[in-house]
Tab-separated table of C-alpha atoms in Angstrom:
chain	number	residue	atom	x	y	z
A	1005	UNK	CA	6.498	-29.704	9.118
A	1006	UNK	CA	6.495	-27.345	12.058
A	1007	UNK	CA	5.899	-23.589	12.038
A	1008	UNK	CA	6.526	-21.284	14.989
A	1009	UNK	CA	4.222	-18.246	15.147
A	1010	UNK	CA	5.505	-15.427	17.340
A	1011	UNK	CA	2.164	-13.915	18.303
A	1012	UNK	CA	-0.543	-13.935	20.970
A	1013	UNK	CA	-3.225	-16.597	20.602
A	1014	UNK	CA	-6.669	-15.400	19.571
A	1015	UNK	CA	-9.248	-15.102	22.370
A	1016	UNK	CA	-10.098	-18.599	23.574
A	1017	UNK	CA	-13.821	-17.822	23.420
A	1018	UNK	CA	-13.790	-17.399	19.641
A	1019	UNK	CA	-12.617	-20.906	18.734
A	1020	UNK	CA	-9.274	-22.066	17.337
A	1021	UNK	CA	-6.704	-19.492	16.297
A	1022	UNK	CA	-7.227	-18.774	12.563
A	1023	UNK	CA	-3.468	-18.882	11.808
A	1024	UNK	CA	-3.097	-22.380	13.299
A	1025	UNK	CA	-6.235	-23.526	11.456
A	1026	UNK	CA	-5.114	-22.088	8.104
A	1027	UNK	CA	-1.602	-23.553	8.359
A	1028	UNK	CA	-3.170	-26.878	9.338
A	1029	UNK	CA	-5.002	-26.924	5.995
A	1030	UNK	CA	-1.538	-27.119	4.385
A	1031	UNK	CA	-0.581	-29.950	6.804
A	1032	UNK	CA	1.703	-27.592	8.726
A	1033	UNK	CA	1.830	-27.969	12.504
A	1034	UNK	CA	1.814	-24.459	13.988
A	1035	UNK	CA	2.557	-23.377	17.561
A	1036	UNK	CA	1.937	-19.920	19.037
A	1037	UNK	CA	4.288	-18.236	21.488
A	1038	UNK	CA	3.186	-14.866	22.931
A	1039	UNK	CA	5.950	-12.298	22.494
A	1040	UNK	CA	4.635	-8.985	23.754
A	1041	UNK	CA	3.055	-7.497	26.845
A	1042	UNK	CA	1.242	-4.168	26.818
A	1043	UNK	CA	0.889	-1.538	29.490
A	1044	UNK	CA	-1.803	1.086	28.964
A	1045	UNK	CA	-1.003	4.728	29.641
A	1046	UNK	CA	-2.587	8.198	29.415
A	1047	UNK	CA	-6.150	6.893	29.765
A	1048	UNK	CA	-7.204	10.112	31.527
A	1049	UNK	CA	-6.031	12.173	28.549
A	1050	UNK	CA	-7.702	9.757	26.154
A	1051	UNK	CA	-11.019	9.989	27.999
A	1052	UNK	CA	-10.797	13.788	28.003
A	1053	UNK	CA	-10.356	13.788	24.217
A	1054	UNK	CA	-13.144	11.232	23.689
A	1055	UNK	CA	-15.416	13.483	25.764
A	1056	UNK	CA	-15.147	16.138	23.032
A	1057	UNK	CA	-15.952	14.290	19.802
A	1058	UNK	CA	-16.861	17.579	18.130
A	1059	UNK	CA	-13.141	18.465	18.111
A	1060	UNK	CA	-12.186	15.535	15.867
A	1061	UNK	CA	-12.995	14.443	12.344
A	1062	UNK	CA	-12.465	10.766	13.183
A	1063	UNK	CA	-10.357	8.151	14.935
A	1064	UNK	CA	-7.412	6.288	13.382
A	1065	UNK	CA	-6.513	2.800	14.647
A	1066	UNK	CA	-3.480	0.829	13.504
A	1067	UNK	CA	-3.468	-1.796	16.272
A	1068	UNK	CA	-5.948	-3.829	18.342
A	1069	UNK	CA	-4.288	-2.449	21.515
A	1070	UNK	CA	-5.342	1.111	20.708
A	1071	UNK	CA	-8.960	-0.029	20.394
A	1072	UNK	CA	-8.582	-1.982	23.632
A	1073	UNK	CA	-7.307	1.194	25.343
A	1074	UNK	CA	-10.503	2.986	24.337
A	1075	UNK	CA	-12.664	0.112	25.597
A	1076	UNK	CA	-10.799	0.061	28.946
A	1077	UNK	CA	-11.045	3.825	29.157
A	1078	UNK	CA	-14.809	3.870	28.588
A	1079	UNK	CA	-15.407	0.990	30.994
A	1080	UNK	CA	-13.371	2.629	33.752
A	1081	UNK	CA	-14.588	6.166	33.302
A	1082	UNK	CA	-18.234	5.776	32.441
A	1083	UNK	CA	-18.778	3.136	35.160
A	1084	UNK	CA	-20.762	0.900	32.828
A	1085	UNK	CA	-19.968	-2.041	30.598
A	1086	UNK	CA	-19.133	-1.075	27.028
A	1087	UNK	CA	-18.678	-4.275	25.051
A	1088	UNK	CA	-18.541	-2.731	21.607
A	1089	UNK	CA	-18.013	0.919	20.817
A	1090	UNK	CA	-20.177	0.715	17.710
A	1091	UNK	CA	-17.713	2.403	15.367
A	1092	UNK	CA	-18.009	1.760	11.637
A	1093	UNK	CA	-14.517	0.990	10.294
A	1094	UNK	CA	-13.233	2.242	6.960
A	1095	UNK	CA	-9.947	1.443	5.207
A	1096	UNK	CA	-9.567	-1.846	7.083
A	1097	UNK	CA	-8.140	-3.586	4.001
A	1098	UNK	CA	-5.221	-1.141	3.692
A	1099	UNK	CA	-2.769	-3.606	5.249
A	1100	UNK	CA	0.058	-1.158	6.021
A	1101	UNK	CA	0.694	2.459	7.017
A	1102	UNK	CA	1.529	3.619	3.504
A	1103	UNK	CA	-1.736	2.331	2.031
A	1104	UNK	CA	-3.757	3.579	5.006
A	1105	UNK	CA	-2.247	7.064	4.618
A	1106	UNK	CA	-3.171	6.973	0.926
A	1107	UNK	CA	-6.743	5.958	1.804
A	1108	UNK	CA	-7.117	8.725	4.411
A	1109	UNK	CA	-5.715	11.343	2.027
A	1110	UNK	CA	-8.265	10.301	-0.604
A	1111	UNK	CA	-11.128	10.964	1.847
A	1112	UNK	CA	-10.035	13.839	4.077
A	1113	UNK	CA	-9.692	17.462	3.055
A	1114	UNK	CA	-6.617	19.480	4.119
A	1115	UNK	CA	-7.121	21.651	7.222
A	1116	UNK	CA	-10.294	19.806	8.269
A	1117	UNK	CA	-10.872	18.719	11.886
A	1118	UNK	CA	-7.951	16.740	13.311
A	1119	UNK	CA	-8.013	12.947	13.317
A	1120	UNK	CA	-7.302	11.401	16.727
A	1121	UNK	CA	-4.651	8.667	16.564
A	1122	UNK	CA	-4.347	6.549	19.747
A	1123	UNK	CA	-1.111	4.620	19.255
A	1124	UNK	CA	1.773	2.758	20.851
A	1125	UNK	CA	5.082	4.226	21.961
A	1126	UNK	CA	6.850	2.356	19.127
A	1127	UNK	CA	4.652	3.595	16.289
A	1128	UNK	CA	6.301	4.219	12.919
A	1129	UNK	CA	6.277	7.758	11.560
A	1130	UNK	CA	4.978	6.842	8.087
A	1131	UNK	CA	1.329	7.746	8.708
A	1132	UNK	CA	1.908	11.050	10.587
A	1133	UNK	CA	4.531	12.143	8.028
A	1134	UNK	CA	2.369	11.499	4.947
A	1135	UNK	CA	-0.700	13.176	6.469
A	1136	UNK	CA	1.365	16.187	7.592
A	1137	UNK	CA	2.738	16.593	4.078
A	1138	UNK	CA	-0.839	16.585	2.726
A	1139	UNK	CA	-2.008	19.143	5.297
A	1140	UNK	CA	-4.314	16.679	7.077
A	1141	UNK	CA	-4.112	17.274	10.852
A	1142	UNK	CA	-3.419	14.190	12.976
A	1143	UNK	CA	-3.248	14.285	16.769
A	1144	UNK	CA	-1.235	11.329	18.129
A	1145	UNK	CA	-1.638	10.148	21.708
A	1146	UNK	CA	0.491	7.314	23.116
A	1147	UNK	CA	-1.914	4.992	24.943
A	1148	UNK	CA	0.233	1.878	25.416
A	1149	UNK	CA	3.841	0.767	25.878
A	1150	UNK	CA	5.186	-2.467	24.407
A	1151	UNK	CA	7.414	-4.728	26.496
A	1152	UNK	CA	8.679	-8.307	26.263
A	1153	UNK	CA	6.295	-11.014	27.479
A	1154	UNK	CA	7.579	-12.247	30.865
A	1155	UNK	CA	7.518	-15.931	29.789
A	1156	UNK	CA	9.063	-15.427	26.338
A	1157	UNK	CA	12.562	-16.808	26.932
A	1158	UNK	CA	11.283	-19.825	28.843
A	1159	UNK	CA	8.590	-20.538	26.189
A	1160	UNK	CA	11.139	-20.414	23.343
A	1161	UNK	CA	13.624	-22.666	25.170
A	1162	UNK	CA	10.865	-25.139	25.965
A	1163	UNK	CA	9.615	-25.178	22.343
A	1164	UNK	CA	13.071	-25.815	20.850
A	1165	UNK	CA	13.939	-28.525	23.388
A	1166	UNK	CA	10.620	-30.358	22.900
A	1167	UNK	CA	9.801	-29.726	19.209
A	1168	UNK	CA	13.233	-29.162	17.710
A	1169	UNK	CA	14.073	-26.617	15.005
A	1170	UNK	CA	10.930	-25.449	13.149
A	1171	UNK	CA	10.823	-25.398	9.348
A	1172	UNK	CA	9.618	-21.777	9.469
A	1173	UNK	CA	9.413	-18.980	12.034
A	1174	UNK	CA	6.832	-16.225	11.439
A	1175	UNK	CA	7.305	-12.761	12.939
A	1176	UNK	CA	4.318	-10.454	13.423
A	1177	UNK	CA	5.959	-7.130	14.346
A	1178	UNK	CA	9.310	-5.317	14.459
A	1179	UNK	CA	9.061	-5.604	18.271
A	1180	UNK	CA	8.861	-9.381	17.883
A	1181	UNK	CA	12.113	-9.296	15.899
A	1182	UNK	CA	13.742	-7.184	18.598
A	1183	UNK	CA	12.675	-9.455	21.473
A	1184	UNK	CA	12.945	-12.927	19.840
A	1185	UNK	CA	15.560	-13.060	17.127
A	1186	UNK	CA	18.685	-13.422	19.279
A	1187	UNK	CA	17.076	-16.196	21.353
A	1188	UNK	CA	16.049	-18.060	18.192
A	1189	UNK	CA	19.524	-17.705	16.666
A	1190	UNK	CA	21.092	-19.059	19.857
A	1191	UNK	CA	18.619	-21.968	20.156
A	1192	UNK	CA	18.966	-22.914	16.470
A	1193	UNK	CA	22.768	-22.803	16.487
A	1194	UNK	CA	24.343	-24.087	13.263
A	1195	UNK	CA	20.926	-25.163	11.931
A	1196	UNK	CA	19.689	-21.562	11.656
A	1197	UNK	CA	20.199	-21.635	7.870
A	1198	UNK	CA	17.562	-24.374	7.543
A	1199	UNK	CA	14.840	-22.099	8.964
A	1200	UNK	CA	12.609	-20.119	6.589
A	1201	UNK	CA	11.963	-16.706	8.151
A	1202	UNK	CA	8.559	-15.201	7.402
A	1203	UNK	CA	7.142	-11.693	7.987
A	1204	UNK	CA	3.502	-10.642	8.347
A	1205	UNK	CA	4.170	-7.376	6.485
A	1206	UNK	CA	6.775	-4.989	5.025
A	1207	UNK	CA	7.824	-3.238	8.268
A	1208	UNK	CA	8.462	-6.603	9.963
A	1209	UNK	CA	10.396	-7.797	6.897
A	1210	UNK	CA	12.524	-4.619	7.062
A	1211	UNK	CA	13.283	-5.277	10.742
A	1212	UNK	CA	14.438	-8.821	9.936
A	1213	UNK	CA	16.579	-7.654	7.011
A	1214	UNK	CA	18.026	-4.901	9.211
A	1215	UNK	CA	19.120	-7.642	11.639
A	1216	UNK	CA	20.871	-9.471	8.802
A	1217	UNK	CA	18.220	-12.146	8.258
A	1218	UNK	CA	17.197	-13.307	4.778
A	1219	UNK	CA	13.387	-13.149	4.625
A	1220	UNK	CA	12.000	-16.170	2.772
A	1221	UNK	CA	8.532	-14.665	2.341
A	1222	UNK	CA	6.212	-11.846	3.365
A	1223	UNK	CA	2.420	-12.239	3.520
A	1224	UNK	CA	0.638	-10.439	0.666
A	1225	UNK	CA	-1.714	-8.968	3.279
A	1226	UNK	CA	-1.758	-9.487	7.068
A	1227	UNK	CA	-4.290	-12.340	7.058
A	1228	UNK	CA	-4.076	-16.017	8.085
A	1229	UNK	CA	-4.814	-17.084	4.488
A	1230	UNK	CA	-2.021	-14.998	2.926
A	1231	UNK	CA	0.533	-15.889	5.588
A	1232	UNK	CA	-0.224	-19.619	5.337
A	1233	UNK	CA	-0.012	-19.522	1.518
A	1234	UNK	CA	3.313	-17.628	1.660
A	1235	UNK	CA	4.835	-20.096	4.145
A	1236	UNK	CA	3.581	-23.092	2.137
A	1237	UNK	CA	5.155	-21.692	-1.041
A	1238	UNK	CA	8.450	-20.917	0.760
A	1239	UNK	CA	8.623	-24.470	2.130
A	1240	UNK	CA	7.513	-26.091	-1.161
A	1241	UNK	CA	8.814	-23.759	-3.893
A	1242	UNK	CA	8.131	-26.299	-6.657
A	1243	UNK	CA	4.682	-27.303	-5.443
A	1244	UNK	CA	1.910	-24.740	-5.815
A	1245	UNK	CA	-0.971	-26.925	-4.706
A	1246	UNK	CA	-3.802	-25.339	-2.744
A	1247	UNK	CA	-5.395	-26.863	0.373
A	1248	UNK	CA	-8.465	-29.063	-0.095
């Protein structure tokens, strides 16, 4: 059975993509199609803020792109290679904005130094709203814009013409829903009802439901293992076997 994953492939240097590998353990044939392109912005402002670490109580990251913006910023501005920033992450198992906000509130005192939040232009307001209500200062700075990948339409058309209708399509962000769903509906035609639609997390599931799509399953946490298990269960509802 075929699964279409609407996400960027993992860096080639680090071996096979973990989502393809994990789905393969359930005998599911997965294909990746990159959906998004990112354009970095405000790197001068970001560098200025990073130059004054004493002003901030910490950094908040909710996407790999925000971390990439900081790496680019340091490489460009400090004129030397910075492979790893050396930050020690906390709260990485939160999984969504609500749980991350809860984690931050449990550790930060009201009216302490502001947390710096490099983010995308399409960020949800859950995290800033919860922290504001708790009196924990958060300074947001938009450091990247999200646009549609230039090859998206062509890649989708090519996949459907060569591979046919997949058993499941997995979405990894609300932006992915926005950019892909109409193309997939058009390419699937009358067979759209055979496709199991999967979401990596609650906000992506909400975006699909908002577009009138029945979500077959949502990953328990945004990991290859949980997504693969959710898709396997959705495709085989009466067979709960685990991969060998």
